[in-house]
């Protein structure tokens, strides 16, 4: 019962920080970036373009929160079968929250930015708030939808990374704003927002794609390994070792995970054994199931299989060389 209460508290705390991060992002966008008529990346930028087009050609405004929520719902409907139910449900909360907060903040700052006559300062302040807000949300397993959904779909179907897909999509949205306003300075400001937000988000969450390696020493290694398998959905490798001081055999757990998942691993270990000895190390690259794919072209003569292992290939090559000689 105590563990259930702890899980409930951790989950509640995550949603509190996700909501706080989304609120900060919405405030920075509504109070500093949007009043300067700057189009940023993501669904927020696409919704801004729809707003400007409706003002110019339709004679009325299509609110940004309405467009943003509608686009996210359509994207989630397409993504349901590809990326799974868990991703859709987690993203649905973020998209609902960000549309809700923007519906509150945008009318408040409709008359102009907080800092008059300082467009670059407004863009910079708004970018910092958006970057910190996104980083805070992503750190606690949150998602704001938008290009995250597109990137998740593309990464499931191709070898293109999530970050690259988001970058390409955002660059297209920002560049298209030039044909609407005809001002190159607003386009440059949009790229400034993209760079600052990406840098701060990456700095806060230490990049979602970086991996870490845990080495865990604990007498409760079986409980820890099972919990990591079931709750964090990560595998564990059990190694045999010997404590040289105690001369006693010990079990060593090796765990690979994304850096963003390291907090979850620490929580699991602490809930089972607060005195566990743990080391954490950054890993330059992890390739295989659940991580990155090796994007290397393999020559046919080095394409080994169970029926044709490396030793057999070497014997065939040696026989062919002798025959030629």
Short mmCIF file of C-alpha atoms in Angstrom, two decimals:
data_model
loop_
_atom_site.label_atom_id
_atom_site.label_comp_id
_atom_site.label_asym_id
_atom_site.label_seq_id
_atom_site.Cartn_x
_atom_site.Cartn_y
_atom_site.Cartn_z
CA UNK A 1 0.00 0.00 0.00
CA UNK A 2 2.92 2.29 0.75
CA UNK A 3 4.40 1.65 -2.71
CA UNK A 4 1.08 2.48 -4.36
CA UNK A 5 0.95 5.78 -2.50
CA UNK A 6 4.50 6.54 -3.56
CA UNK A 7 3.72 5.79 -7.20
CA UNK A 8 0.63 7.97 -7.00
CA UNK A 9 2.66 10.84 -5.55
CA UNK A 10 5.39 10.53 -8.20
CA UNK A 11 2.82 10.45 -10.97
CA UNK A 12 1.01 13.46 -9.50
CA UNK A 13 4.29 15.36 -9.17
CA UNK A 14 5.12 14.63 -12.79
CA UNK A 15 1.82 16.03 -13.97
CA UNK A 16 2.28 19.09 -11.77
CA UNK A 17 5.64 19.86 -13.38
CA UNK A 18 4.29 19.07 -16.86
CA UNK A 19 1.46 21.54 -16.27
CA UNK A 20 3.91 24.14 -14.93
CA UNK A 21 6.18 23.71 -17.96
CA UNK A 22 3.30 24.02 -20.42
CA UNK A 23 2.02 27.10 -18.57
CA UNK A 24 5.47 28.71 -18.81
CA UNK A 25 5.69 27.89 -22.52
CA UNK A 26 2.23 29.33 -23.20
CA UNK A 27 3.02 32.52 -21.27
CA UNK A 28 6.31 33.09 -23.09
CA UNK A 29 4.67 32.58 -26.48
CA UNK A 30 1.57 34.66 -25.76
CA UNK A 31 3.22 37.58 -23.93
CA UNK A 32 6.46 38.02 -25.89
CA UNK A 33 6.57 36.18 -29.23
CA UNK A 34 3.06 36.38 -30.71
CA UNK A 35 2.63 40.17 -30.14
CA UNK A 36 5.75 40.71 -32.32
CA UNK A 37 4.02 38.82 -35.20
CA UNK A 38 6.79 36.18 -35.20
CA UNK A 39 6.02 32.70 -36.54
CA UNK A 40 7.81 29.94 -34.66
CA UNK A 41 8.09 26.23 -35.37
CA UNK A 42 5.67 23.49 -34.48
CA UNK A 43 1.89 23.53 -34.43
CA UNK A 44 1.98 26.87 -32.59
CA UNK A 45 3.69 28.44 -35.60
CA UNK A 46 1.33 26.73 -38.04
CA UNK A 47 -1.64 27.99 -36.01
CA UNK A 48 -0.16 31.50 -36.10
CA UNK A 49 -0.04 31.35 -39.91
CA UNK A 50 -3.69 30.24 -39.97
CA UNK A 51 -4.54 33.20 -37.69
CA UNK A 52 -2.84 35.72 -40.00
CA UNK A 53 -4.41 34.19 -43.12
CA UNK A 54 -7.89 34.28 -41.60
CA UNK A 55 -7.43 37.92 -40.62
CA UNK A 56 -6.34 38.88 -44.13
CA UNK A 57 -8.67 36.83 -46.34
CA UNK A 58 -11.66 35.80 -44.23
CA UNK A 59 -12.33 38.97 -42.27
CA UNK A 60 -12.39 37.14 -38.93
CA UNK A 61 -9.89 35.37 -36.70
CA UNK A 62 -9.48 31.64 -36.24
CA UNK A 63 -8.06 31.48 -32.70
CA UNK A 64 -4.66 29.84 -32.26
CA UNK A 65 -5.83 27.46 -29.46
CA UNK A 66 -8.67 26.13 -31.66
CA UNK A 67 -6.40 25.49 -34.66
CA UNK A 68 -3.69 24.04 -32.46
CA UNK A 69 -6.00 21.62 -30.71
CA UNK A 70 -7.69 20.54 -33.96
CA UNK A 71 -4.35 19.81 -35.68
CA UNK A 72 -3.06 17.86 -32.69
CA UNK A 73 -6.22 15.74 -32.49
CA UNK A 74 -5.96 14.91 -36.21
CA UNK A 75 -2.28 14.00 -35.86
CA UNK A 76 -2.99 11.83 -32.81
CA UNK A 77 -5.75 10.01 -34.69
CA UNK A 78 -3.28 9.13 -37.45
CA UNK A 79 -0.57 8.23 -34.94
CA UNK A 80 -2.70 5.93 -32.76
CA UNK A 81 -1.96 2.71 -34.64
CA UNK A 82 1.66 3.60 -35.37
CA UNK A 83 3.07 4.86 -32.07
CA UNK A 84 0.68 3.17 -29.66
CA UNK A 85 -1.96 4.03 -27.10
CA UNK A 86 0.40 5.09 -24.30
CA UNK A 87 2.05 7.81 -26.40
CA UNK A 88 -1.34 9.11 -27.57
CA UNK A 89 -2.81 9.32 -24.06
CA UNK A 90 0.28 11.03 -22.66
CA UNK A 91 0.33 13.53 -25.52
CA UNK A 92 -3.40 14.20 -25.30
CA UNK A 93 -2.99 15.75 -21.85
CA UNK A 94 -0.21 18.04 -23.06
CA UNK A 95 -2.12 19.22 -26.12
CA UNK A 96 -5.23 19.92 -24.05
CA UNK A 97 -3.27 21.84 -21.42
CA UNK A 98 -1.31 23.97 -23.91
CA UNK A 99 -4.50 24.95 -25.79
CA UNK A 100 -6.19 25.80 -22.49
CA UNK A 101 -3.38 28.07 -21.27
CA UNK A 102 -3.02 29.81 -24.62
CA UNK A 103 -6.74 30.51 -24.64
CA UNK A 104 -6.22 32.31 -21.33
CA UNK A 105 -2.97 34.21 -22.05
CA UNK A 106 -3.43 35.32 -25.68
CA UNK A 107 -6.41 37.66 -25.02
CA UNK A 108 -4.59 39.21 -22.05
CA UNK A 109 -1.60 40.29 -24.16
CA UNK A 110 -3.53 41.06 -27.33
CA UNK A 111 -2.67 44.77 -27.13
CA UNK A 112 1.08 44.34 -27.41
CA UNK A 113 4.20 42.75 -25.89
CA UNK A 114 5.28 43.38 -22.32
CA UNK A 115 8.41 45.26 -23.48
CA UNK A 116 7.51 47.99 -25.98
CA UNK A 117 9.88 48.81 -28.82
CA UNK A 118 12.26 45.92 -28.13
CA UNK A 119 11.38 43.12 -30.58
CA UNK A 120 14.62 41.21 -30.20
CA UNK A 121 14.42 41.39 -26.40
CA UNK A 122 10.84 40.13 -26.48
CA UNK A 123 11.76 37.28 -28.80
CA UNK A 124 14.74 36.33 -26.63
CA UNK A 125 12.77 36.40 -23.38
CA UNK A 126 9.92 34.43 -24.94
CA UNK A 127 12.35 31.87 -26.34
CA UNK A 128 13.98 31.34 -22.96
CA UNK A 129 10.61 30.81 -21.28
CA UNK A 130 9.45 28.43 -24.01
CA UNK A 131 12.70 26.44 -23.88
CA UNK A 132 12.62 26.11 -20.10
CA UNK A 133 8.94 25.17 -20.19
CA UNK A 134 9.44 22.46 -22.80
CA UNK A 135 12.50 21.11 -21.01
CA UNK A 136 10.61 20.93 -17.74
CA UNK A 137 7.72 19.13 -19.41
CA UNK A 138 9.91 16.64 -21.29
CA UNK A 139 11.98 15.88 -18.18
CA UNK A 140 8.83 14.58 -16.50
CA UNK A 141 7.78 12.47 -19.51
CA UNK A 142 5.39 15.09 -20.87
CA UNK A 143 4.67 15.98 -24.48
CA UNK A 144 3.05 19.02 -26.10
CA UNK A 145 2.15 17.24 -29.33
CA UNK A 146 2.68 19.01 -32.64
CA UNK A 147 5.93 18.11 -34.37
CA UNK A 148 6.57 15.55 -31.61
CA UNK A 149 3.76 13.46 -33.12
CA UNK A 150 5.07 13.86 -36.67
CA UNK A 151 8.59 12.97 -35.55
CA UNK A 152 7.35 9.90 -33.65
CA UNK A 153 5.50 8.66 -36.75
CA UNK A 154 8.47 9.26 -39.07
CA UNK A 155 10.94 7.59 -36.68
CA UNK A 156 8.74 4.48 -36.57
CA UNK A 157 8.63 4.19 -40.36
CA UNK A 158 12.10 5.40 -41.38
CA UNK A 159 15.65 5.75 -40.06
CA UNK A 160 15.35 9.54 -39.78
CA UNK A 161 15.92 10.64 -36.20
CA UNK A 162 13.27 12.43 -34.15
CA UNK A 163 15.38 15.57 -33.71
CA UNK A 164 16.12 15.86 -37.43
CA UNK A 165 12.45 15.46 -38.35
CA UNK A 166 11.41 18.16 -35.88
CA UNK A 167 14.13 20.49 -37.21
CA UNK A 168 13.11 20.06 -40.86
CA UNK A 169 9.41 20.54 -40.05
CA UNK A 170 10.02 23.67 -37.97
CA UNK A 171 12.30 25.21 -40.61
CA UNK A 172 9.63 24.75 -43.28
CA UNK A 173 6.96 26.39 -41.11
CA UNK A 174 9.16 29.37 -40.19
CA UNK A 175 10.39 29.91 -43.75
CA UNK A 176 6.83 29.88 -45.11
CA UNK A 177 5.99 32.93 -42.98
CA UNK A 178 8.05 35.10 -45.37
CA UNK A 179 5.43 34.66 -48.11
CA UNK A 180 2.81 35.90 -45.66
CA UNK A 181 4.51 38.95 -44.17
CA UNK A 182 7.22 39.71 -46.73
CA UNK A 183 9.56 40.70 -43.88
CA UNK A 184 12.86 38.91 -43.53
CA UNK A 185 13.40 40.16 -39.97
CA UNK A 186 10.40 38.23 -38.60
CA UNK A 187 11.71 35.09 -40.30
CA UNK A 188 15.11 35.63 -38.68
CA UNK A 189 13.42 36.12 -35.31
CA UNK A 190 11.60 32.82 -35.89
CA UNK A 191 14.91 31.02 -36.40
CA UNK A 192 16.28 32.71 -33.27
CA UNK A 193 13.35 31.27 -31.33
CA UNK A 194 13.99 27.84 -32.86
CA UNK A 195 17.69 27.89 -31.92
CA UNK A 196 17.22 29.18 -28.36
CA UNK A 197 14.32 26.85 -27.57
CA UNK A 198 16.18 23.84 -28.97
CA UNK A 199 19.35 24.67 -27.03
CA UNK A 200 17.61 25.26 -23.69
CA UNK A 201 15.37 22.21 -24.04
CA UNK A 202 18.38 20.07 -24.88
CA UNK A 203 20.36 21.50 -21.98
CA UNK A 204 17.60 20.85 -19.45
CA UNK A 205 16.77 17.29 -20.40
CA UNK A 206 20.39 16.50 -21.48
CA UNK A 207 18.95 15.34 -24.82
CA UNK A 208 16.34 12.65 -25.00
CA UNK A 209 18.49 10.40 -27.16
CA UNK A 210 21.57 10.25 -24.95
CA UNK A 211 22.03 7.02 -23.08
CA UNK A 212 23.47 6.14 -19.69
CA UNK A 213 24.74 2.92 -18.15
CA UNK A 214 23.90 1.93 -14.59
CA UNK A 215 26.00 -0.50 -12.57
CA UNK A 216 24.04 -1.57 -9.49
CA UNK A 217 25.27 -3.54 -6.46
CA UNK A 218 22.52 -4.63 -4.06
CA UNK A 219 21.50 -7.75 -2.11
CA UNK A 220 17.97 -7.07 -3.44
CA UNK A 221 19.13 -7.37 -7.05
CA UNK A 222 16.27 -9.70 -8.05
CA UNK A 223 13.57 -7.24 -6.90
CA UNK A 224 15.38 -4.32 -8.55
CA UNK A 225 15.83 -6.17 -11.85
CA UNK A 226 12.17 -7.24 -11.94
CA UNK A 227 10.98 -3.72 -11.14
CA UNK A 228 13.15 -2.21 -13.89
CA UNK A 229 11.78 -4.76 -16.36
CA UNK A 230 8.15 -4.19 -15.39
CA UNK A 231 8.02 -0.48 -14.55
CA UNK A 232 10.76 1.11 -16.68
CA UNK A 233 10.44 -1.41 -19.55
CA UNK A 234 14.22 -1.77 -19.69
CA UNK A 235 16.31 -4.91 -19.68
CA UNK A 236 18.91 -5.90 -17.10
CA UNK A 237 22.04 -7.99 -17.38
CA UNK A 238 23.14 -9.92 -14.27
CA UNK A 239 26.87 -10.49 -13.83
CA UNK A 240 28.66 -12.61 -11.23
CA UNK A 241 31.26 -10.88 -9.10
CA UNK A 242 33.24 -11.19 -5.90
CA UNK A 243 33.63 -8.55 -3.22
CA UNK A 244 37.36 -8.57 -2.55
CA UNK A 245 37.02 -7.10 0.95
CA UNK A 246 34.30 -9.50 2.10
CA UNK A 247 35.40 -12.41 -0.16
CA UNK A 248 31.70 -13.02 -0.80
CA UNK A 249 30.03 -13.62 -4.20
CA UNK A 250 27.79 -10.77 -5.37
CA UNK A 251 25.43 -10.08 -8.25
CA UNK A 252 25.96 -7.00 -10.44
CA UNK A 253 23.18 -5.42 -12.51
CA UNK A 254 23.98 -3.63 -15.77
CA UNK A 255 21.19 -1.41 -17.15
CA UNK A 256 21.15 0.71 -20.31
CA UNK A 257 18.53 3.45 -20.68
CA UNK A 258 17.92 6.89 -22.13
CA UNK A 259 19.24 9.73 -20.03
CA UNK A 260 15.70 11.08 -19.65
CA UNK A 261 14.76 7.71 -18.05
CA UNK A 262 17.55 7.82 -15.46
CA UNK A 263 15.30 9.49 -12.88
CA UNK A 264 12.86 6.59 -13.18
CA UNK A 265 15.66 4.06 -12.63
CA UNK A 266 16.87 5.93 -9.53
CA UNK A 267 13.34 6.02 -8.13
CA UNK A 268 12.94 2.27 -8.59
CA UNK A 269 16.26 1.48 -6.91
CA UNK A 270 15.66 3.84 -3.98
CA UNK A 271 12.16 2.46 -3.35
CA UNK A 272 13.63 -1.05 -2.96
CA UNK A 273 17.08 -0.49 -1.46
CA UNK A 274 18.16 2.96 -0.26
CA UNK A 275 21.66 1.61 0.52
CA UNK A 276 22.33 0.22 -2.95
CA UNK A 277 25.71 1.07 -4.47
CA UNK A 278 25.15 2.66 -7.90
CA UNK A 279 27.38 4.06 -10.60
CA UNK A 280 26.07 6.02 -13.58
CA UNK A 281 28.12 6.68 -16.71
CA UNK A 282 27.34 8.47 -19.97
CA UNK A 283 27.40 6.25 -23.05
CA UNK A 284 28.35 7.65 -26.44
CA UNK A 285 26.02 5.33 -28.30
CA UNK A 286 23.71 2.37 -27.65
CA UNK A 287 22.54 0.38 -30.66
CA UNK A 288 20.02 -2.42 -30.78
CA UNK A 289 16.44 -3.14 -29.82
CA UNK A 290 14.89 -0.24 -27.92
CA UNK A 291 17.72 2.14 -28.84
CA UNK A 292 19.29 3.47 -32.03
CA UNK A 293 19.67 1.47 -35.24
CA UNK A 294 23.10 1.08 -36.84
CA UNK A 295 22.87 3.04 -40.09
CA UNK A 296 25.77 1.27 -41.82
CA UNK A 297 25.74 -0.39 -45.22
CA UNK A 298 26.92 -3.98 -44.93
CA UNK A 299 28.81 -5.61 -47.78
CA UNK A 300 27.19 -8.89 -48.97
CA UNK A 301 30.34 -10.90 -48.26
CA UNK A 302 30.22 -9.77 -44.61
CA UNK A 303 26.49 -10.47 -44.18
CA UNK A 304 26.74 -13.24 -41.62
CA UNK A 305 23.83 -15.51 -40.68
CA UNK A 306 23.32 -18.49 -38.40
CA UNK A 307 23.65 -20.81 -41.41
CA UNK A 308 26.82 -19.01 -42.58
CA UNK A 309 28.86 -17.75 -39.56
CA UNK A 310 32.01 -15.63 -39.90
CA UNK A 311 34.25 -18.70 -39.71
CA UNK A 312 32.51 -20.34 -42.66
CA UNK A 313 32.75 -17.14 -44.70
CA UNK A 314 36.48 -16.93 -43.96
CA UNK A 315 36.97 -20.56 -45.05
CA UNK A 316 35.13 -19.93 -48.33
CA UNK A 317 37.20 -16.82 -49.04
CA UNK A 318 40.43 -18.72 -48.30
CA UNK A 319 39.37 -21.58 -50.59
CA UNK A 320 38.55 -19.13 -53.37
CA UNK A 321 41.96 -17.48 -53.03
CA UNK A 322 43.77 -20.81 -53.21
CA UNK A 323 41.79 -21.79 -56.31
CA UNK A 324 42.79 -18.56 -58.06
CA UNK A 325 46.43 -19.14 -57.21
#
